[in-house]
XYZ file of C-alpha atoms in Angstrom:
598
model
C 132.328 140.290 93.200
C 132.596 143.152 90.726
C 129.025 144.384 91.213
C 128.745 143.949 94.979
C 128.039 147.491 96.188
C 127.823 146.386 99.804
C 131.134 144.584 100.207
C 132.133 144.329 103.841
C 135.395 146.173 104.450
C 137.884 144.653 106.898
C 138.058 145.929 110.451
C 140.451 148.856 110.891
C 143.698 147.550 112.379
C 144.950 150.828 113.813
C 142.285 153.325 115.010
C 142.549 156.932 113.868
C 143.419 158.162 117.375
C 146.624 156.099 117.221
C 147.843 157.444 113.875
C 150.364 160.267 114.144
C 152.388 162.519 111.858
C 155.940 163.728 112.296
C 157.589 166.704 110.683
C 159.872 165.447 107.884
C 159.836 165.051 104.133
C 161.868 162.976 101.693
C 161.450 163.631 97.980
C 160.695 161.124 95.200
C 164.396 160.754 94.366
C 165.392 160.168 97.988
C 166.508 163.729 98.627
C 165.854 165.152 102.109
C 163.543 168.150 101.720
C 162.734 168.588 105.423
C 164.933 166.967 108.095
C 163.246 164.844 110.748
C 162.081 166.836 113.774
C 163.695 164.594 116.382
C 162.307 166.564 119.330
C 158.779 166.018 118.037
C 159.513 162.327 117.367
C 160.896 161.823 120.898
C 157.852 163.548 122.419
C 155.550 161.322 120.379
C 157.496 158.206 121.441
C 157.021 159.085 125.134
C 153.296 159.589 124.504
C 153.028 156.142 122.942
C 154.853 154.689 125.929
C 152.361 156.312 128.335
C 149.425 154.930 126.364
C 150.893 151.402 126.726
C 151.184 150.918 122.981
C 152.668 147.473 122.298
C 153.649 147.818 118.647
C 154.321 150.645 116.194
C 154.386 150.709 112.394
C 156.564 153.485 110.959
C 155.807 154.433 107.364
C 156.991 157.593 105.613
C 156.751 158.798 102.020
C 159.561 157.586 99.729
C 161.279 155.724 102.560
C 161.768 152.805 100.146
C 164.356 155.005 98.383
C 165.860 156.655 101.458
C 165.064 154.957 104.809
C 167.113 157.430 106.914
C 164.182 159.054 108.732
C 162.384 155.775 109.415
C 165.548 154.330 110.917
C 166.005 157.394 113.120
C 162.449 157.025 114.429
C 163.104 153.320 115.013
C 166.169 154.174 117.134
C 164.145 156.669 119.183
C 161.459 154.061 119.883
C 164.133 151.495 120.733
C 165.507 153.702 123.541
C 162.225 153.721 125.495
C 162.151 151.962 128.869
C 159.143 149.861 127.923
C 159.609 147.381 125.089
C 157.681 148.402 121.982
C 157.725 146.223 118.877
C 158.723 148.361 115.893
C 158.131 147.700 112.193
C 159.751 149.968 109.602
C 157.989 149.938 106.232
C 161.330 150.471 104.472
C 162.542 147.152 105.895
C 159.389 145.071 105.630
C 158.329 146.179 102.109
C 160.873 148.517 100.438
C 158.724 149.136 97.345
C 156.691 151.983 95.926
C 152.895 152.068 96.537
C 152.529 153.854 99.863
C 149.192 152.291 100.778
C 150.318 148.689 100.297
C 153.622 149.406 102.058
C 151.772 150.989 104.982
C 149.282 148.126 105.143
C 152.116 145.581 105.175
C 153.861 147.415 108.004
C 150.608 147.715 109.977
C 149.803 144.002 109.646
C 153.331 143.086 110.699
C 153.197 145.419 113.711
C 149.854 144.026 114.888
C 151.140 140.452 114.621
C 154.531 140.987 116.289
C 153.463 140.848 119.981
C 151.137 137.880 119.366
C 153.563 135.799 117.317
C 156.557 136.635 119.531
C 154.683 135.512 122.649
C 153.480 132.336 120.936
C 156.926 131.400 119.642
C 158.571 132.079 123.014
C 156.043 129.808 124.740
C 156.565 127.155 122.082
C 160.347 127.357 122.491
C 160.012 127.037 126.268
C 157.839 123.920 125.986
C 160.200 122.377 123.430
C 163.126 122.974 125.789
C 161.178 121.368 128.658
C 160.784 118.256 126.518
C 164.558 118.056 126.209
C 164.570 118.850 122.492
C 167.662 120.814 121.540
C 167.036 121.163 117.814
C 166.615 124.777 116.630
C 163.022 125.964 116.174
C 162.337 126.958 112.574
C 159.134 128.407 111.134
C 157.599 127.880 107.696
C 157.119 131.024 105.600
C 154.433 131.864 103.071
C 157.021 131.836 100.259
C 157.885 128.198 100.899
C 161.117 128.783 102.811
C 161.845 128.473 106.516
C 163.390 130.920 108.961
C 164.736 130.767 112.485
C 162.334 131.599 115.312
C 163.808 135.055 115.956
C 163.545 136.037 112.293
C 159.910 134.914 112.126
C 159.115 136.873 115.288
C 160.467 140.060 113.677
C 158.616 139.455 110.417
C 155.389 137.570 111.252
C 153.675 138.878 108.119
C 155.866 136.391 106.252
C 154.254 133.341 107.899
C 150.501 134.049 107.601
C 149.903 131.498 104.786
C 152.698 129.132 105.752
C 150.609 125.992 106.312
C 149.252 125.626 102.761
C 152.656 126.611 101.347
C 154.271 123.521 102.869
C 152.115 121.225 100.737
C 153.291 122.871 97.523
C 156.920 122.593 98.660
C 156.416 118.877 99.340
C 154.879 118.504 95.861
C 157.911 120.187 94.282
C 160.282 117.939 96.247
C 158.453 114.786 95.190
C 158.370 116.077 91.627
C 162.174 116.272 91.568
C 162.427 112.706 92.880
C 160.025 111.444 90.230
C 161.354 113.560 87.369
C 158.162 115.630 87.109
C 158.654 119.351 86.420
C 155.050 120.549 86.161
C 152.695 119.737 89.026
C 149.281 120.917 90.163
C 149.282 120.595 93.939
C 145.878 119.822 95.485
C 145.272 119.701 99.232
C 141.808 118.857 100.594
C 141.241 118.720 104.319
C 138.282 119.079 106.633
C 137.237 122.671 105.942
C 138.954 123.885 102.771
C 140.715 122.779 99.615
C 143.801 124.556 98.268
C 145.544 124.410 94.915
C 148.970 125.585 93.803
C 151.227 125.109 90.796
C 154.814 123.971 90.373
C 156.185 125.086 86.994
C 159.547 123.827 85.784
C 160.237 122.358 89.258
C 159.646 125.732 90.962
C 156.531 126.746 92.924
C 154.680 129.713 91.431
C 155.062 132.867 93.547
C 152.988 136.059 93.796
C 154.134 139.344 95.329
C 150.884 140.613 96.817
C 148.197 138.997 98.923
C 145.165 140.148 100.925
C 145.313 138.717 104.427
C 141.957 137.738 105.970
C 140.254 138.501 102.660
C 136.923 137.020 101.644
C 137.166 134.119 99.194
C 134.744 134.112 96.262
C 134.957 131.452 93.527
C 138.446 130.524 94.698
C 139.788 134.083 94.525
C 140.431 136.631 97.259
C 137.937 139.480 96.811
C 139.894 142.696 96.283
C 139.335 145.155 99.108
C 137.993 142.558 101.537
C 141.286 142.012 103.375
C 144.555 143.696 104.280
C 146.932 143.954 101.290
C 150.532 142.989 101.987
C 153.540 143.160 99.679
C 155.387 139.944 100.428
C 156.237 136.827 98.418
C 153.555 134.149 98.742
C 153.229 130.794 97.044
C 150.417 131.308 94.544
C 147.417 129.517 96.044
C 143.717 129.366 95.277
C 141.358 128.282 98.021
C 137.733 127.233 98.342
C 135.402 126.201 101.142
C 135.155 122.561 100.157
C 136.422 120.008 102.639
C 135.233 116.832 104.266
C 133.292 118.813 106.853
C 131.733 121.328 104.443
C 127.964 121.492 104.920
C 125.448 120.889 102.119
C 122.184 122.849 102.204
C 119.204 123.914 100.115
C 118.688 127.613 99.357
C 115.422 129.531 99.032
C 115.214 128.684 95.343
C 115.340 124.939 96.104
C 118.883 124.664 94.724
C 121.393 122.313 96.315
C 124.451 124.183 97.634
C 127.727 123.110 99.244
C 129.616 125.466 101.587
C 131.030 127.798 102.618
C 130.074 126.842 106.190
C 131.876 123.861 107.699
C 130.924 121.569 110.562
C 134.580 121.632 111.607
C 136.007 118.948 113.875
C 133.412 119.725 116.554
C 130.662 118.714 116.129
C 131.909 117.530 112.735
C 129.949 115.607 110.092
C 126.664 114.029 111.163
C 128.243 110.558 111.062
C 130.605 111.491 113.917
C 127.690 111.271 116.349
C 128.791 114.396 118.212
C 125.618 116.377 117.712
C 126.157 117.571 114.154
C 122.839 117.400 112.307
C 123.820 118.969 108.971
C 124.933 116.788 106.030
C 128.529 117.200 104.861
C 130.723 115.987 102.010
C 131.981 113.197 104.290
C 128.409 112.065 104.969
C 127.739 111.965 101.220
C 130.840 109.830 100.609
C 129.738 107.377 103.301
C 126.279 107.036 101.719
C 127.897 106.391 98.325
C 130.001 103.563 99.775
C 133.264 105.385 99.164
C 134.246 105.720 102.813
C 134.328 102.701 105.084
C 132.529 103.607 108.343
C 134.390 100.785 110.111
C 137.853 101.986 109.048
C 137.954 105.704 109.864
C 141.416 106.397 111.330
C 142.220 102.749 110.800
C 139.144 101.689 112.749
C 140.026 103.763 115.828
C 137.180 106.222 115.251
C 133.597 105.022 115.360
C 131.168 106.645 112.930
C 127.464 106.145 112.359
C 126.336 105.847 108.708
C 122.679 105.917 109.755
C 123.201 109.480 111.013
C 124.595 110.458 107.589
C 121.473 109.098 105.920
C 119.208 110.834 108.418
C 120.943 114.198 107.893
C 120.757 114.000 104.081
C 117.129 112.845 104.069
C 115.963 115.564 106.451
C 117.963 118.496 105.087
C 118.221 117.660 101.375
C 115.863 114.927 100.154
C 112.713 116.277 101.778
C 113.386 119.810 100.512
C 114.180 119.152 96.855
C 112.440 115.836 96.203
C 115.506 113.751 95.328
C 116.189 110.290 96.701
C 119.041 109.575 99.099
C 121.612 108.443 96.534
C 120.930 111.256 94.053
C 121.182 113.803 96.864
C 124.513 112.396 98.076
C 125.849 112.212 94.510
C 124.730 115.807 93.941
C 126.647 116.966 97.018
C 129.841 115.326 95.757
C 129.402 116.665 92.209
C 128.962 120.236 93.455
C 131.975 119.939 95.760
C 134.069 118.598 92.866
C 132.933 121.460 90.631
C 133.974 124.019 93.258
C 137.377 122.381 93.693
C 137.988 122.064 89.959
C 137.571 125.829 89.761
C 140.564 126.509 92.033
C 142.709 124.165 89.945
C 141.713 126.169 86.862
C 142.668 129.400 88.626
C 146.275 128.284 89.273
C 146.634 126.733 85.825
C 144.459 128.087 82.990
C 144.131 131.599 84.437
C 147.926 131.735 84.842
C 148.507 130.736 81.235
C 149.207 127.037 81.893
C 147.573 124.045 80.207
C 146.514 121.640 83.009
C 146.743 118.697 80.600
C 150.522 119.116 80.665
C 150.649 118.894 84.458
C 150.620 115.985 86.890
C 148.061 116.261 89.694
C 149.511 115.690 93.187
C 146.616 114.949 95.561
C 146.965 114.922 99.329
C 145.308 115.966 102.555
C 142.942 113.663 104.411
C 140.221 114.022 101.765
C 142.231 114.808 98.612
C 142.717 111.255 97.263
C 138.967 110.602 97.535
C 138.236 113.270 94.908
C 141.412 112.984 92.801
C 140.015 111.099 89.798
C 136.939 113.318 89.507
C 139.087 116.461 89.430
C 141.564 114.981 86.955
C 138.769 114.021 84.572
C 137.223 117.485 84.907
C 140.499 119.115 83.791
C 141.489 116.339 81.323
C 144.575 115.508 83.363
C 145.867 112.017 82.589
C 148.514 111.510 85.280
C 148.282 111.778 89.062
C 150.294 110.937 92.167
C 149.017 110.219 95.686
C 151.938 110.163 98.189
C 152.303 107.470 100.882
C 150.842 109.515 103.769
C 148.466 112.073 102.239
C 147.295 113.414 105.594
C 150.879 114.184 106.653
C 152.150 115.439 103.309
C 152.188 119.156 104.187
C 154.166 118.362 107.334
C 156.636 116.531 105.110
C 157.031 119.767 103.170
C 158.405 121.394 106.313
C 161.243 118.872 106.348
C 162.186 119.585 102.739
C 162.034 123.408 102.877
C 165.238 125.457 102.667
C 166.075 128.596 104.612
C 164.962 131.525 102.522
C 165.210 135.317 102.730
C 163.664 137.551 100.065
C 165.051 141.062 99.544
C 163.800 143.849 97.274
C 165.153 147.160 96.008
C 163.110 149.655 93.993
C 164.678 150.899 90.719
C 161.814 152.611 88.811
C 163.726 153.200 85.551
C 162.949 152.652 81.869
C 165.030 149.702 80.696
C 166.549 151.797 77.893
C 167.967 154.137 80.555
C 169.012 151.490 83.079
C 172.684 151.462 84.039
C 173.465 147.728 84.164
C 176.535 148.277 86.354
C 174.458 150.097 88.984
C 171.882 147.298 88.984
C 174.667 144.733 89.389
C 175.959 146.754 92.359
C 172.457 146.681 93.887
C 172.322 142.904 93.472
C 175.756 142.565 95.119
C 174.586 144.592 98.137
C 171.454 142.473 98.417
C 173.563 139.301 98.223
C 175.781 140.529 101.053
C 172.728 141.395 103.159
C 171.069 138.062 102.387
C 174.216 136.155 103.310
C 174.460 137.941 106.667
C 170.794 137.242 107.455
C 171.231 133.536 106.729
C 174.490 133.303 108.658
C 172.646 134.736 111.680
C 170.402 131.671 111.381
C 173.460 129.370 111.493
C 173.383 128.557 107.795
C 176.932 127.699 106.592
C 178.236 130.006 103.876
C 178.917 127.003 101.639
C 175.194 126.155 101.682
C 174.054 129.613 100.541
C 173.005 130.396 96.984
C 171.135 133.268 95.352
C 168.245 133.599 92.933
C 167.883 136.882 91.050
C 164.612 138.280 89.693
C 163.237 141.539 88.323
C 159.800 143.180 88.300
C 158.974 144.734 84.918
C 155.944 146.372 83.310
C 155.009 148.314 80.215
C 155.231 152.057 80.821
C 151.901 153.252 82.194
C 150.774 149.889 83.566
C 149.777 149.688 87.220
C 151.014 146.120 87.728
C 154.262 144.318 87.058
C 155.405 140.785 86.292
C 158.314 139.021 87.967
C 160.825 137.260 85.711
C 164.179 135.585 86.411
C 167.410 137.339 85.551
C 170.951 136.011 85.254
C 174.279 136.702 86.956
C 176.070 139.037 86.343
C 173.612 141.748 85.346
C 174.863 143.190 82.047
C 173.254 144.908 79.061
C 172.828 141.491 77.462
C 171.257 140.164 80.682
C 168.853 143.107 80.643
C 167.891 142.411 77.028
C 167.124 138.763 77.795
C 165.194 139.759 80.919
C 162.985 142.071 78.850
C 162.429 139.246 76.344
C 161.333 136.990 79.200
C 158.921 139.696 80.337
C 157.320 139.906 76.873
C 156.961 136.108 76.772
C 155.393 135.925 80.231
C 153.030 138.817 79.490
C 151.844 137.043 76.355
C 151.402 133.720 78.177
C 149.275 135.299 80.914
C 147.381 138.059 79.109
C 147.419 136.812 75.526
C 149.469 139.640 74.030
C 152.848 141.373 74.153
C 153.739 144.853 72.865
C 157.420 144.557 72.080
C 157.777 148.104 70.734
C 156.407 149.638 73.961
C 158.828 151.057 76.554
C 159.424 148.675 79.472
C 160.065 149.832 83.029
C 162.304 148.059 85.535
C 160.340 148.515 88.760
C 162.186 146.381 91.334
C 165.090 144.002 91.537
C 164.653 141.026 93.846
C 167.043 138.594 95.422
C 166.212 135.363 97.208
C 168.997 134.105 99.444
C 168.632 130.339 99.876
C 170.257 128.275 102.607
C 170.125 124.641 101.529
C 169.207 122.077 104.180
C 169.797 118.340 104.063
C 166.765 116.624 102.590
C 165.187 113.501 104.091
C 165.955 110.323 102.196
C 162.958 108.249 101.198
C 163.046 104.494 101.551
C 163.172 102.707 98.226
C 161.351 99.396 97.838
C 161.780 97.496 94.598
C 159.742 94.397 93.809
C 158.433 93.035 90.552
C 155.033 91.820 91.720
C 152.349 93.266 89.472
C 149.515 91.480 91.255
C 148.716 92.671 94.802
C 148.921 89.995 97.491
C 145.846 88.318 98.944
C 146.482 90.205 102.174
C 146.177 93.520 100.306
C 142.761 92.752 98.798
C 140.532 92.604 101.857
C 136.980 92.633 100.492
C 134.596 94.026 97.910
C 131.678 96.414 98.382
C 129.177 98.428 96.406
C 130.561 101.886 95.539
C 128.665 104.562 93.618
C 130.319 106.088 90.520
C 128.586 109.120 89.036
C 129.891 108.361 85.538
C 127.648 105.279 85.491
C 125.059 106.720 87.888
C 125.066 103.402 89.701
C 126.797 101.291 92.328
C 129.567 98.951 91.147
C 131.033 96.041 93.082
C 134.490 97.396 93.867
C 137.657 95.743 95.270
C 138.910 97.246 98.545
C 142.658 97.286 99.252
C 144.773 98.037 102.335
C 147.478 100.435 101.256
C 150.065 99.274 103.773
C 149.874 95.802 102.211
C 150.612 97.045 98.696
C 154.148 96.685 97.333
C 156.106 98.562 94.698
C 155.221 97.304 91.261
C 151.676 96.319 92.251
C 149.182 97.283 89.563
C 145.510 97.991 90.240
C 142.853 98.663 87.619
C 139.877 100.825 88.519
C 137.343 100.720 89.940
C 139.005 100.304 93.334
C 139.175 101.788 96.808
C 142.486 101.925 98.679
C 142.137 102.461 102.429
C 144.784 103.602 104.887
C 144.930 105.222 108.305
C 144.907 108.865 107.210
C 143.091 108.823 103.849
C 140.989 106.835 101.388
C 141.843 106.789 97.682
C 139.035 106.293 95.176
C 140.094 104.895 91.791
C 137.622 105.493 88.972
C 137.015 102.980 86.177
C 139.480 103.357 83.272
C 142.264 104.498 85.604
C 145.293 102.361 86.385
C 147.489 102.575 89.478
C 151.078 101.394 89.789
C 152.816 101.574 93.171
C 156.244 103.134 92.536
C 159.516 102.480 94.365
C 158.765 105.219 96.939
C 155.310 103.862 97.724
C 153.437 106.522 95.748
C 150.235 105.620 93.949
C 150.870 106.729 90.362
C 147.704 107.073 88.296
C 147.392 106.926 84.529
C 144.400 106.645 82.237
C 144.453 103.194 80.646
C 143.868 104.557 77.136
C 146.844 106.899 77.513
C 149.127 104.032 78.462
C 148.097 102.088 75.399
């Protein structure tokens, strides 16, 4: 929203009356110019205690180079009689950019009391159930951490739910020998897309929490910026419960408002009167009203028709089918945009990726999205509605550490950088061992943030072990290549700056083993093909008599030619004409375009 002069700023997290200064100063090279006034700091700590402050964010200039004063303030706050949650910016985000570092510390401090209380209650209830397994929490970077670590660093878990789906996609990709995957998750209120490149989820270093989403992107300045690793996700307000409406110009719109689970789509019969994407799919014959949640949930297709007629047809003069088809087309267009964001806008060709579709509504829209992006291969996992939860079981323990360098690469002392990496490795190992990760299961991934001198942003590239002059040269080459892939150019004669070095300490966990079923039956059994019904396909602008299959009755090796509908308890898969499905040995539905196979 470049030209929006009235953008709504986020609510202030910490009011001005609760922001305080202390007498101290550290210089840009880490030198102490003015020692910390400990008497003043102790007096301020007692004042905060009297005002019943629950959490404090400590952020000082250049503390990312020398954290001495922040740590001293942290010790003073830790000696108070009342427990105060303390976040030091030098620990949570030890990077330059004072505003982003301060914002990250503030967000973490605000979340600490809430998340700590929640996790303690959760742990207590788990114990009462007799479960003795350790409680681990998913992080936004795709790793997991022990409960106590997550409680100290809650800013690291704010986008953890969507991240799990991308991790599951990467895990399945390794099983299937697929390195490049576009992960697509469509639920009831939103759809999310991520990318797995060369078997590794794409990561970004900055995110705006609670930011407004516009065209799949977070609007800059609408949220709270945090400097933490996040799986690179694009999100849009297009889910099964997203409401369709007509604007003042008589244009059909979809979203961003959702009917949610209560009252839900009109067909639920719970009082919802607005038409949703789910209602449109029922009208088009794509969803079976008698088999929602395996037939356990009763829905009312007549209410879907009533909602679309009243709110869409009567306002824009379209008939029922055209209105429902229009709703689905608009929703697909919105969702295709977020797939473009994580692929084309990141310098990736989506045609070279496999689309992994999941979530309760994802498989319904898979073929439409693949055709929109000219993707010719797709996978729908066995339990699409549970796929993100499966990602939790495959995630490794992960701790990300950063150290600012801020040196031109031509002046970088490779031995000093190697020493920094060694210190980070030691710290990472200790943090993982505190979470009961065996030393033999720990490995490290090294990265570096680089930029052309004068740029205000940097790119993260991998770097090898040990860090030598030759390693540095190759790292700079990788930076040029990545810059060209993303921005279309590289300036190899320009000075390059090494901004940060990063280390990810990984604690490998045992992965679940999938059941393998091998049969050689190409034709599905009679029990699998349950009926046929009229299903609308926009490509032909008409209903086609379509075979309906029960997924649990399909066997590995079964081949299905579109058009088809495959129903199961937690999702419905729509197969467009000219697509072919083969059930693989893990029970996945693997899609290919018939022409491509030939």
